[in-house]
Coordinates of C-alpha atoms and ligand atoms in Angstrom, one line a residue:
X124 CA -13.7 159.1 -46.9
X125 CA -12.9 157.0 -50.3
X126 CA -15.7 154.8 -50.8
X127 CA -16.6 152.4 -53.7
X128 CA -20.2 151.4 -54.1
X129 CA -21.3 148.5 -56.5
X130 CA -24.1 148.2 -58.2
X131 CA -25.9 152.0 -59.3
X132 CA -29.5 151.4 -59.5
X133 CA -31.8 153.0 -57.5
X134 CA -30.2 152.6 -54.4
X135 CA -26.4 152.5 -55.4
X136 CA -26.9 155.3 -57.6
X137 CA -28.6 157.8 -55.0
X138 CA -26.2 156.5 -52.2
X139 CA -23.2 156.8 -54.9
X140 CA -24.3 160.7 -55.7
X141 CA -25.5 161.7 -52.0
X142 CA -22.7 160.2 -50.2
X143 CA -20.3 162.2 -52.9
X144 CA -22.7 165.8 -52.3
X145 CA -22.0 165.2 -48.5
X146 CA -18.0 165.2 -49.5
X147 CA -17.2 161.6 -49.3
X148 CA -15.3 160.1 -52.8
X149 CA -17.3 158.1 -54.6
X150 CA -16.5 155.6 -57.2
X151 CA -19.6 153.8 -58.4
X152 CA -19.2 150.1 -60.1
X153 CA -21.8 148.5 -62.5
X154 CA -21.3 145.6 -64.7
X155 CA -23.9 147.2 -67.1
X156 CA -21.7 149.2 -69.4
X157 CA -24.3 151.2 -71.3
X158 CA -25.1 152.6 -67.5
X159 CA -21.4 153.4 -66.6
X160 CA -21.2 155.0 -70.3
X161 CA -24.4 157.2 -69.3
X162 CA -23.5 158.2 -66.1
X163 CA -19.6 159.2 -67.1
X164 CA -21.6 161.6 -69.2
X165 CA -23.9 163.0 -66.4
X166 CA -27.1 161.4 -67.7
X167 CA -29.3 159.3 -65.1
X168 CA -30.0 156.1 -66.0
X169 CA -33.5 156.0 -64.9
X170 CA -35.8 158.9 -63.3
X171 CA -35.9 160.2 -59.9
X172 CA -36.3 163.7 -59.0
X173 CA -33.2 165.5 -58.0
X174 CA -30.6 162.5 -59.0
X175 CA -28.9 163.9 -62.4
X176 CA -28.3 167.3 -61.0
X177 CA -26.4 165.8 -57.7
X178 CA -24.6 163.3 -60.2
X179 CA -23.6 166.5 -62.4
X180 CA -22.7 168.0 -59.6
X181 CA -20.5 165.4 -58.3
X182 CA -18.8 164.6 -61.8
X183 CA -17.8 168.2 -61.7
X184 CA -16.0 168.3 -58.0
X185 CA -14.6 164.9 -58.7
X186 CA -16.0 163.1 -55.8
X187 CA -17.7 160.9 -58.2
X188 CA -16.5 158.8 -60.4
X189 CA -17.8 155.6 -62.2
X190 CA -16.6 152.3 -63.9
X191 CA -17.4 148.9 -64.5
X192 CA -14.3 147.4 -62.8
X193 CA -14.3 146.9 -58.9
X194 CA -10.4 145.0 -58.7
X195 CA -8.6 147.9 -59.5
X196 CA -10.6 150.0 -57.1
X197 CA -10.3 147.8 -54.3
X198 CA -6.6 148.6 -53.1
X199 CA -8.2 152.4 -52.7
X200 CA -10.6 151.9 -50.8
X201 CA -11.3 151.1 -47.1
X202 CA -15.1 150.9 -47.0
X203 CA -16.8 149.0 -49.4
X204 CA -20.7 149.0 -50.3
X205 CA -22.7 146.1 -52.0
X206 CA -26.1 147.6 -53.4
X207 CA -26.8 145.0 -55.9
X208 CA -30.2 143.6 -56.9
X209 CA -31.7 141.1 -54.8
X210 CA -34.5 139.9 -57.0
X211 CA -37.1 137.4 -56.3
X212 CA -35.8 133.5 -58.1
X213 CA -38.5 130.6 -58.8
X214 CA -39.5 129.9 -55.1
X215 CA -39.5 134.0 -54.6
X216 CA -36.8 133.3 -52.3
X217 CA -34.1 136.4 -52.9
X218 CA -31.9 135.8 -55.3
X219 CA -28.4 136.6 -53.7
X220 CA -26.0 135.8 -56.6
X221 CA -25.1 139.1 -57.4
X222 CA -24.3 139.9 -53.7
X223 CA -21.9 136.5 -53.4
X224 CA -20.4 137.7 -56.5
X225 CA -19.2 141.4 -54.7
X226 CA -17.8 139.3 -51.6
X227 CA -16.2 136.7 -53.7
X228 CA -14.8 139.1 -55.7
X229 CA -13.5 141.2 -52.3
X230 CA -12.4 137.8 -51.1
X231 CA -10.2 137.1 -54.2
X232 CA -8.9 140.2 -54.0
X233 CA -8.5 142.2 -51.2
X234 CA -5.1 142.5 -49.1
X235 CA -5.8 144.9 -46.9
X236 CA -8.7 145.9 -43.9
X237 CA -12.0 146.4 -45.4
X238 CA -15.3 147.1 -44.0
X239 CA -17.8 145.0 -46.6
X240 CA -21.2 147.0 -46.3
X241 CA -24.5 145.1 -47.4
X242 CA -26.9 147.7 -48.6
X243 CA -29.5 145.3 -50.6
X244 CA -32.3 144.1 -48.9
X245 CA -31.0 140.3 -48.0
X246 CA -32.9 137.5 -46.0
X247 CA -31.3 137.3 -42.4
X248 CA -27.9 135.2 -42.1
X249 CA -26.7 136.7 -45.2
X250 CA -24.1 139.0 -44.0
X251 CA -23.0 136.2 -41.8
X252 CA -22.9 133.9 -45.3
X253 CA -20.8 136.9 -47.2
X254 CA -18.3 136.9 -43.9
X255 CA -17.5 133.2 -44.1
X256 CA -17.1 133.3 -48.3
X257 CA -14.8 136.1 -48.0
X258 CA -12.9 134.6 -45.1
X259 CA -12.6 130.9 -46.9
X260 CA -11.1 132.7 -49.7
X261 CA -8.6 135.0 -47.8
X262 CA -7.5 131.8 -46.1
X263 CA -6.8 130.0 -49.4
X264 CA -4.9 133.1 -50.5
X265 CA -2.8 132.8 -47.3
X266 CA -3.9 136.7 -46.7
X267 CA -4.7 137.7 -43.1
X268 CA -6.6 140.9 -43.4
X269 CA -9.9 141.8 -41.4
X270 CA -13.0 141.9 -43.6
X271 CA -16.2 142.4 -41.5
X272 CA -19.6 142.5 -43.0
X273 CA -22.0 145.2 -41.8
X274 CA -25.5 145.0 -42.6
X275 CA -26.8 149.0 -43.4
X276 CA -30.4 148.1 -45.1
X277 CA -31.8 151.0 -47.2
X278 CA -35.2 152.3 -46.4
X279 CA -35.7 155.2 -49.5
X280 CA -38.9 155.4 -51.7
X281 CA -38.3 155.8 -55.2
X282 CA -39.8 159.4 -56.3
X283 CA -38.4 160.8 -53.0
X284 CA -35.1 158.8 -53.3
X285 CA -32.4 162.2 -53.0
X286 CA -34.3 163.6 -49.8
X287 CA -35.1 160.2 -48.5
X288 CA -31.2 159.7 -48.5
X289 CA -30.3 162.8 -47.5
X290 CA -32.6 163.3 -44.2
X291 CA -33.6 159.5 -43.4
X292 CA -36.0 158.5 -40.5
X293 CA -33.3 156.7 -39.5
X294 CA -29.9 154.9 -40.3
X295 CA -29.6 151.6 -39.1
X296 CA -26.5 149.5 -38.9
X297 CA -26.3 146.1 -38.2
X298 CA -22.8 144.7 -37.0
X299 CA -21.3 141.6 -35.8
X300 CA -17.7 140.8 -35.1
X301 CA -16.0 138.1 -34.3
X302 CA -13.2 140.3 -32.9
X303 CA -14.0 143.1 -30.5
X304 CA -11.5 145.2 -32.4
X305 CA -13.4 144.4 -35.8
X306 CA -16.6 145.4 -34.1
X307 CA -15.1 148.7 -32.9
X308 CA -13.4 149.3 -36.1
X309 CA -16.5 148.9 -38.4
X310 CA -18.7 150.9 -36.0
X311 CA -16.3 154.3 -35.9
X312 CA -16.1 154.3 -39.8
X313 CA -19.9 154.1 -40.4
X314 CA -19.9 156.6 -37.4
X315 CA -17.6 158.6 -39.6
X316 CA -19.3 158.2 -42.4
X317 CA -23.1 159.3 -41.8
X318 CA -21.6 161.9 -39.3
X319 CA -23.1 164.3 -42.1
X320 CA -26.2 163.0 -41.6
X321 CA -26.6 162.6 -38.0
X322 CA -25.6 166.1 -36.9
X323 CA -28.4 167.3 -38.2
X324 CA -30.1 165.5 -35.8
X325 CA -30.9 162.2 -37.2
X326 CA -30.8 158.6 -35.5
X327 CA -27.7 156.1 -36.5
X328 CA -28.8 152.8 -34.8
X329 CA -26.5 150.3 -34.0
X330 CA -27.5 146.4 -33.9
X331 CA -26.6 143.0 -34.2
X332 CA -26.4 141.8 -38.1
X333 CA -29.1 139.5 -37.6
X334 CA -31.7 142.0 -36.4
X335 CA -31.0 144.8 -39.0
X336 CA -31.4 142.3 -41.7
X337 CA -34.6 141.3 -40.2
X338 CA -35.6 145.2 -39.7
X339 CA -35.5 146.0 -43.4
X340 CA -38.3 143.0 -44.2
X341 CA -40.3 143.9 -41.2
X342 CA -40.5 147.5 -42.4
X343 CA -41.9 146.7 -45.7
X344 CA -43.8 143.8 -45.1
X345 CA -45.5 146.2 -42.1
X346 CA -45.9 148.9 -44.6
X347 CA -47.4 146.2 -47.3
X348 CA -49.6 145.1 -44.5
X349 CA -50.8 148.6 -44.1
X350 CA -51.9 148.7 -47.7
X351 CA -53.6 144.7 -47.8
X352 CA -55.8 145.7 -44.8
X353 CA -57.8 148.8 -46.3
X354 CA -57.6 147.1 -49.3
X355 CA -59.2 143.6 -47.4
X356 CA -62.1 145.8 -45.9
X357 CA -63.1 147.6 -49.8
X358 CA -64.9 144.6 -50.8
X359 CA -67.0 144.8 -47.3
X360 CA -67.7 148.6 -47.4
X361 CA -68.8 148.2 -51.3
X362 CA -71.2 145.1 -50.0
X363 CA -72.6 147.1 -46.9
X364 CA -72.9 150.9 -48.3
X365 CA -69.7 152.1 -46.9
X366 CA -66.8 154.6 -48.1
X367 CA -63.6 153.1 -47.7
X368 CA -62.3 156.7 -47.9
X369 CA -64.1 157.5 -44.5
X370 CA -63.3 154.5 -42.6
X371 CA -59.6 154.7 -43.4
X372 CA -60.1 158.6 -42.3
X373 CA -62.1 157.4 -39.2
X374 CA -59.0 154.9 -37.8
X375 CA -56.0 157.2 -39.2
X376 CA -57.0 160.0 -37.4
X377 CA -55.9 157.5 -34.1
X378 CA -52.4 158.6 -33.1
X379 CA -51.6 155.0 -32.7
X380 CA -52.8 153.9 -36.4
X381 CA -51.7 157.3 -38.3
X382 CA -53.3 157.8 -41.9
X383 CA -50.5 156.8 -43.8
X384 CA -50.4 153.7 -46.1
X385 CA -54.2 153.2 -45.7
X386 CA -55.1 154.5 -49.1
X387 CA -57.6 152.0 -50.9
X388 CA -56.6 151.0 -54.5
X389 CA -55.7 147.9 -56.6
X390 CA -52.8 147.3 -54.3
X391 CA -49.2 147.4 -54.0
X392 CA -46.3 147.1 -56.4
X393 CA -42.8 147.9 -57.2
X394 CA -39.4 146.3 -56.7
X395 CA -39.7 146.5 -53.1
X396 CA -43.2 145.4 -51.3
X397 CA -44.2 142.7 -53.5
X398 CA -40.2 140.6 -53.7
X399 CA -39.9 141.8 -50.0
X400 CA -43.3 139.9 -48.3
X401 CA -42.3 136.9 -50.1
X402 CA -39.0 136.5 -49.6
X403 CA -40.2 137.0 -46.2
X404 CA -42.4 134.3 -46.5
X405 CA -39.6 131.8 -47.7
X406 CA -37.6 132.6 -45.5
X407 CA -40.9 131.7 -42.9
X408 CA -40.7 128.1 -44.3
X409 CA -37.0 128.0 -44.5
X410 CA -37.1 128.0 -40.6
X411 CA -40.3 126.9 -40.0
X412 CA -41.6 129.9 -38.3
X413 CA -45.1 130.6 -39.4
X414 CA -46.1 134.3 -40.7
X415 CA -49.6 134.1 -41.2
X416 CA -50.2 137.9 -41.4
X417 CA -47.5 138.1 -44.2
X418 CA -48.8 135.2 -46.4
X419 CA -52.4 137.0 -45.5
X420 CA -51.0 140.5 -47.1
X421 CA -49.8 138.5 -50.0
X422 CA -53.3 137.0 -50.8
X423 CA -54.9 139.9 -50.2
X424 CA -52.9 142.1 -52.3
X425 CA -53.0 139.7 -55.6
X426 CA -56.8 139.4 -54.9
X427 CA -57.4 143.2 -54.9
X428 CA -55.6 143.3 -58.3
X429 CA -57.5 140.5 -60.0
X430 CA -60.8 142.0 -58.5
X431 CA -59.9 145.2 -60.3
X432 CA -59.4 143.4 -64.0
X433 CA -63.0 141.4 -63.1
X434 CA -65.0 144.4 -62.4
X435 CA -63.3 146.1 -65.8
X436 CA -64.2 142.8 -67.5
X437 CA -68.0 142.3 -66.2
X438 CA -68.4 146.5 -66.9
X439 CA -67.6 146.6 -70.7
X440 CA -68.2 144.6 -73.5
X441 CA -65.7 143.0 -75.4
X442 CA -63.7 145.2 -78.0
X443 CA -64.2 147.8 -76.1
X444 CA -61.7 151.4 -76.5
X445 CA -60.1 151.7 -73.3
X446 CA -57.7 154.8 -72.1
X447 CA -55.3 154.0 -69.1
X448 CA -54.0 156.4 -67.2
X449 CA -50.6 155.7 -65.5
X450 CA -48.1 152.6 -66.2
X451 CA -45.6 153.1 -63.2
X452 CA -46.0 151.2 -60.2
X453 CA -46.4 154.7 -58.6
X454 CA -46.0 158.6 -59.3
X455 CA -42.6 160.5 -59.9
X456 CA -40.8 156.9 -61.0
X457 CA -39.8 155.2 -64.1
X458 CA -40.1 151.9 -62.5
X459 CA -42.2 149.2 -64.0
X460 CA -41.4 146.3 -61.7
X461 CA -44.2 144.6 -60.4
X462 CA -45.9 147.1 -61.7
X463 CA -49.9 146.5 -61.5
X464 CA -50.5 148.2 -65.2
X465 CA -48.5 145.2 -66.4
X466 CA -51.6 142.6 -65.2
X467 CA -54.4 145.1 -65.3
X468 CA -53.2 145.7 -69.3
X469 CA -52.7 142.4 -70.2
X470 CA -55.6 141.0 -69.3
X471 CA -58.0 143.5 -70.6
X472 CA -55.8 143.2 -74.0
X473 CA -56.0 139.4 -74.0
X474 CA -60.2 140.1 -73.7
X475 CA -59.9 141.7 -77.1
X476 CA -59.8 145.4 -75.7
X477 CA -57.8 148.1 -77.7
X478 CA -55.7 150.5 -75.3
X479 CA -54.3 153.4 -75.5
X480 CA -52.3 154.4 -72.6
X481 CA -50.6 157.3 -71.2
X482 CA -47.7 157.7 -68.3
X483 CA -45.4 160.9 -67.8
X484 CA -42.2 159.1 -67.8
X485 CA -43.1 155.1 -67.4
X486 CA -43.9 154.8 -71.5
X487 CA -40.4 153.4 -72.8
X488 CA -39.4 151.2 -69.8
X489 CA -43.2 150.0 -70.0
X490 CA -42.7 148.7 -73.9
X491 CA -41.8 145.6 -73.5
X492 CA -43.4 144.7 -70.7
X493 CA -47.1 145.3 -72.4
X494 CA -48.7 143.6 -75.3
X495 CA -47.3 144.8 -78.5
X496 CA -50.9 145.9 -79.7
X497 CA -51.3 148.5 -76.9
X498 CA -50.5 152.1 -77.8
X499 CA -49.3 155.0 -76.4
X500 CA -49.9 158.7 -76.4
X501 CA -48.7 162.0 -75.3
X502 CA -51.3 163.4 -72.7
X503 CA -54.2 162.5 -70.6
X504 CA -56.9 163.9 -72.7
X505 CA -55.1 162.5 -76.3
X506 CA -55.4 158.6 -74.9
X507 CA -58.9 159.3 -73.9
X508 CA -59.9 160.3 -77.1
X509 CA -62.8 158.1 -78.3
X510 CA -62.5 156.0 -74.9
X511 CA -65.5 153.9 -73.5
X512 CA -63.5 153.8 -70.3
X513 CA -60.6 155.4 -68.3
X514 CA -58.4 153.9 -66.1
X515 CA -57.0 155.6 -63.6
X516 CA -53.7 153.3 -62.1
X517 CA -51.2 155.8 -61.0
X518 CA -51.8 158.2 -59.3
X519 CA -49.8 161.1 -61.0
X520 CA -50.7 164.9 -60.1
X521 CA -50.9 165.4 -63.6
X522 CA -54.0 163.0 -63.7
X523 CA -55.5 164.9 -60.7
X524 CA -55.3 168.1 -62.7
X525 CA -57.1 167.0 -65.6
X526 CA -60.6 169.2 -66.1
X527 CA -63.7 166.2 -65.8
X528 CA -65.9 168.1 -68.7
X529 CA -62.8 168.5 -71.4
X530 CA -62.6 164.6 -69.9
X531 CA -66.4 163.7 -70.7
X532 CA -66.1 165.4 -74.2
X533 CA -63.5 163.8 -76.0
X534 CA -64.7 160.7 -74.6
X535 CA -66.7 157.9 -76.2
X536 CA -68.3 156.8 -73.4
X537 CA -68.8 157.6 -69.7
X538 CA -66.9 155.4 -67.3
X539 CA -64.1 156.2 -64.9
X540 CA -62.3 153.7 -63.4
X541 CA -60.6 154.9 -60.3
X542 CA -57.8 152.8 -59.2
X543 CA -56.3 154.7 -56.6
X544 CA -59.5 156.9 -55.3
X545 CA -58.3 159.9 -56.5
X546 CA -61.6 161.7 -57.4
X547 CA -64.6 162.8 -55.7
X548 CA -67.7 160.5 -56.8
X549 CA -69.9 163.6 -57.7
X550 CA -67.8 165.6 -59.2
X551 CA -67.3 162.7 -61.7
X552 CA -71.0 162.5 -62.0
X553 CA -71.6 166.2 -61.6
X554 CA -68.8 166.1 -65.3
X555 CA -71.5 164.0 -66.8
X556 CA -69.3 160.5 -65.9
X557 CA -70.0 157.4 -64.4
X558 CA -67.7 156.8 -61.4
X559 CA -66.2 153.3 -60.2
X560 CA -63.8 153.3 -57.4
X561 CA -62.5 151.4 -55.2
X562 CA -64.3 150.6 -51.9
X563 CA -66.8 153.0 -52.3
Ligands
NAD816 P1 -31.4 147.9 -59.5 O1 -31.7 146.7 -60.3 O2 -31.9 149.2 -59.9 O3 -29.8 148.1 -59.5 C1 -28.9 147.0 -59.3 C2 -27.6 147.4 -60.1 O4 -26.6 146.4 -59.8 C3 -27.8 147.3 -61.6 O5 -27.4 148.5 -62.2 C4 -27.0 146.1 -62.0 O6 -26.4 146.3 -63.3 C5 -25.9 146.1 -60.9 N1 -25.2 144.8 -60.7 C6 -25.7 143.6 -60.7 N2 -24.7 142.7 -60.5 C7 -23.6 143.4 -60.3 C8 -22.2 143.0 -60.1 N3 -21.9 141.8 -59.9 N4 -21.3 144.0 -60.0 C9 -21.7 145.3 -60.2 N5 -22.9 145.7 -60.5 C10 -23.9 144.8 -60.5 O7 -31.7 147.5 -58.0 P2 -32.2 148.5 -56.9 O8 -33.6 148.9 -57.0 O9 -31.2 149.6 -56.7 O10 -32.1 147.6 -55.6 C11 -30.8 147.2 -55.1 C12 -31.1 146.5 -53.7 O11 -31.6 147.5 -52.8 C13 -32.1 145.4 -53.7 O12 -31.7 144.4 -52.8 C14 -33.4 146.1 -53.3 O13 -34.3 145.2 -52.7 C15 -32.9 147.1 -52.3 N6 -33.7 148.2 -52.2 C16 -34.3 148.8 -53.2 C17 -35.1 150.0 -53.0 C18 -35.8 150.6 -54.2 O14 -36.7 151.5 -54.0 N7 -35.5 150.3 -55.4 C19 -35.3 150.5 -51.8 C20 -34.7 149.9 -50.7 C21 -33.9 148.8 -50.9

């Protein structure tokens, strides 16, 4: 199936590549230039395990191909998908510009049947805003062509982004209609096109738009949730004598609960969990609907970050020489959005700290988001060098690896800050360090 998808970041870019491995053809569309330019040549604009060689790969059978102009591509093309950025505006309400810009764009124009796919994460009634933009503008242009907009939210982790795609939990698809024949139309082309996917055994759920719009907040703000309630109980276990550790252990192990996404730390990040629980939360006082537990996750989140940057503050003097370890929101990504690093280094660089940090791929995209006075180094050990303290913010495996004695001697002084409870207490004292983690 011919396919255009606009918009390669993170999502566009792995649908674009995976959607071309599993023989579809594949043009991607990006307004950003210096990206089209890149990806021409087979280079991937940002980091994710697995992405370059499937783009390669696709460059070289020809099912992919990439520009920066969608109206020439339309006429080819029956299935269209919009995987712009939705990012949060002033209010943190999603910013949906870029997604009105793709439909208004289809609605100037297309002249023939095309099934408009929303793949960015958009606050309910969206879908149903695209269909009416693109059917005002068909009707001024006297064109009478079907243009029905399916909601298809994307549910991939960055670091995992290729598999995730590849072999999802599930596909869900959210579809509307006005006409029956629309309806039926739009559902056997997505049937079509993750036929790949599903005979290998996986779910493609069908839905109204409404509720798979509504599915892709839930999921995150659920997940975020998750996260904000181990972190919500650290500050009673480290008050009572507790190990958070153990007591997320103790309820995980209950089938119901599972042990995922109840790993203490300094809370969550990225482009997803933080933009997603409050857009959720607008969209709660757009309609009047409370969402206590989400504006609760919120709180507790930006709490457990600031708590982090206090305990730093009241633990070291001022000027002190501190190493941090990890900049990326989280391990195998580039991504700096939201990123916790960006507070945690700020502040302790507005107290008159010097830092020296260290990231395996986060360093460049990190730049200009840190203070200019913060410096950065090529391994673990060489931004520890001389430290009074480490900081431990991502959990990379390369950090995990990282021999405690080597760590202790080419330290200043003694103190490990563990942000995402990655090391056993006493084999950080047992190295000769003092241990601080989180919840324990
Ligand atoms: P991104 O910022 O990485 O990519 C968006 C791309 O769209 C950019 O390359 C940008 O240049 C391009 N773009 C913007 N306006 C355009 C236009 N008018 N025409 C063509 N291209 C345009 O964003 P992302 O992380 O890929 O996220 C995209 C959407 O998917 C968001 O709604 C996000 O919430 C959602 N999502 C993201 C993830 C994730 O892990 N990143 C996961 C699930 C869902």
């Amino acid at each position: 199936m011919k396919i255009v998808i606009v918009g390669t970041g993170y999502v566009g870019l792995v649908s674009a590549a995976c959607f071309a491995e599993l023989g579809h053809e594949v043009i991607g569309v990006d307004i950003d230039a210096e990206k089209v330019r890149k990806l021409k040549q087979g280079i991937s604009p940002m980091y994710e395990p697995g992405l370059e060689e499937l783009i390669r790969s696709g460059l070289k059978t020809k099912r992919l191909s990439f520009t920066t102009d969608l109206i020439p591509v339309l006429p080819h093309v029956k299935i269209l998908f919009s995987a712009v950025a939705t990012p949060p505006d002033d209010g943190y309400k999603a910013d949906l510009k870029a997604v009105f810009t793709v439909a208004e764009t289809v609605g100037k124009y297309i002249n023939h049947d095309l099934i408009f796919v929303n793949k960015s994460t958009v606050p309910v009634g969206t879908g149903a805003e695209c269909e009416k933009r693109i059917a005002a503008l068909l009707k001024k242009r006297g064109v009478s062509c079907h243009v029905p907009v399916v909601s298809n939210p994307e549910f991939l982790r960055e670091g995992m982004a290729v598999t995730d795609t590849l072999m999802p939990d599930r596909i869900i698809i959210g579809i509307n209609g006005k006409a029956i024949s629309d309806k039926r139309q739009a559902t056997s082309i997505m049937e079509d096109l993750y036929r790949p996917i599903t005979r290998v055994g996986k779910p493609l759920i069908f839905m109204s738009r409404e509720s798979a719009e509504i599915v892709k907040y839930a999921s995150n703000a659920f997940l975020a949730t998750k996260i904000s309630f181990i972190n919500m109980l650290t500050e009673l276990t480290e008050k009572t004598g507790g190990n958070i550790r153990d007591v997320a252990k103790g309820i995980g192990l209950d089938n119901r609960i599972g042990p995922k996404f109840l790993h203490a730390g300094i809370g969550y990040g990225g482009s997803c969990f933080p933009k997603d629980v409050k857009a959720l939360m607008a969209t709660s006082r757009e309609y009047n609907v409370p969402l206590p537990i989400i504006e609760a996750t919120d709180a507790v989140n930006h709490h457990q970050r600031h708590r982090f940057i206090e305990l730093i503050k009241k633990a070291l003097p001022k000027k002190s020489h501190i190493a941090v370890w990890g900049l990326a929101f989280k391990p195998k990504t580039d991504d700096m959005r939201e990123a916790p690093s960006i507070d945690i280094v700020t502040a302790l660089a507005k107290e008159g700290h010097t830092i020296t940090t260290f990231d395996p791929v986060a360093m460049d995209r990190a730049k200009p988001l840190l203070p200019k006075k913060v410096s950065y180094s090529t391994s673990p050990l060489a931004a520890a060098k001389n430290a009074d303290a480490v900081l431990l913010l991502t959990e990379w495996d390369v950090f995990r690896g990282v021999d405690l004695k080597d760590l202790k001697e080419v330290m200043r002084g003694k103190k490990l800050f563990d942000g995402r409870n990655v090391y056993e207490p006493e084999e950080v004292k047992g190295a000769g360090l003092e241990y601080h983690g989180i919840g324990i």
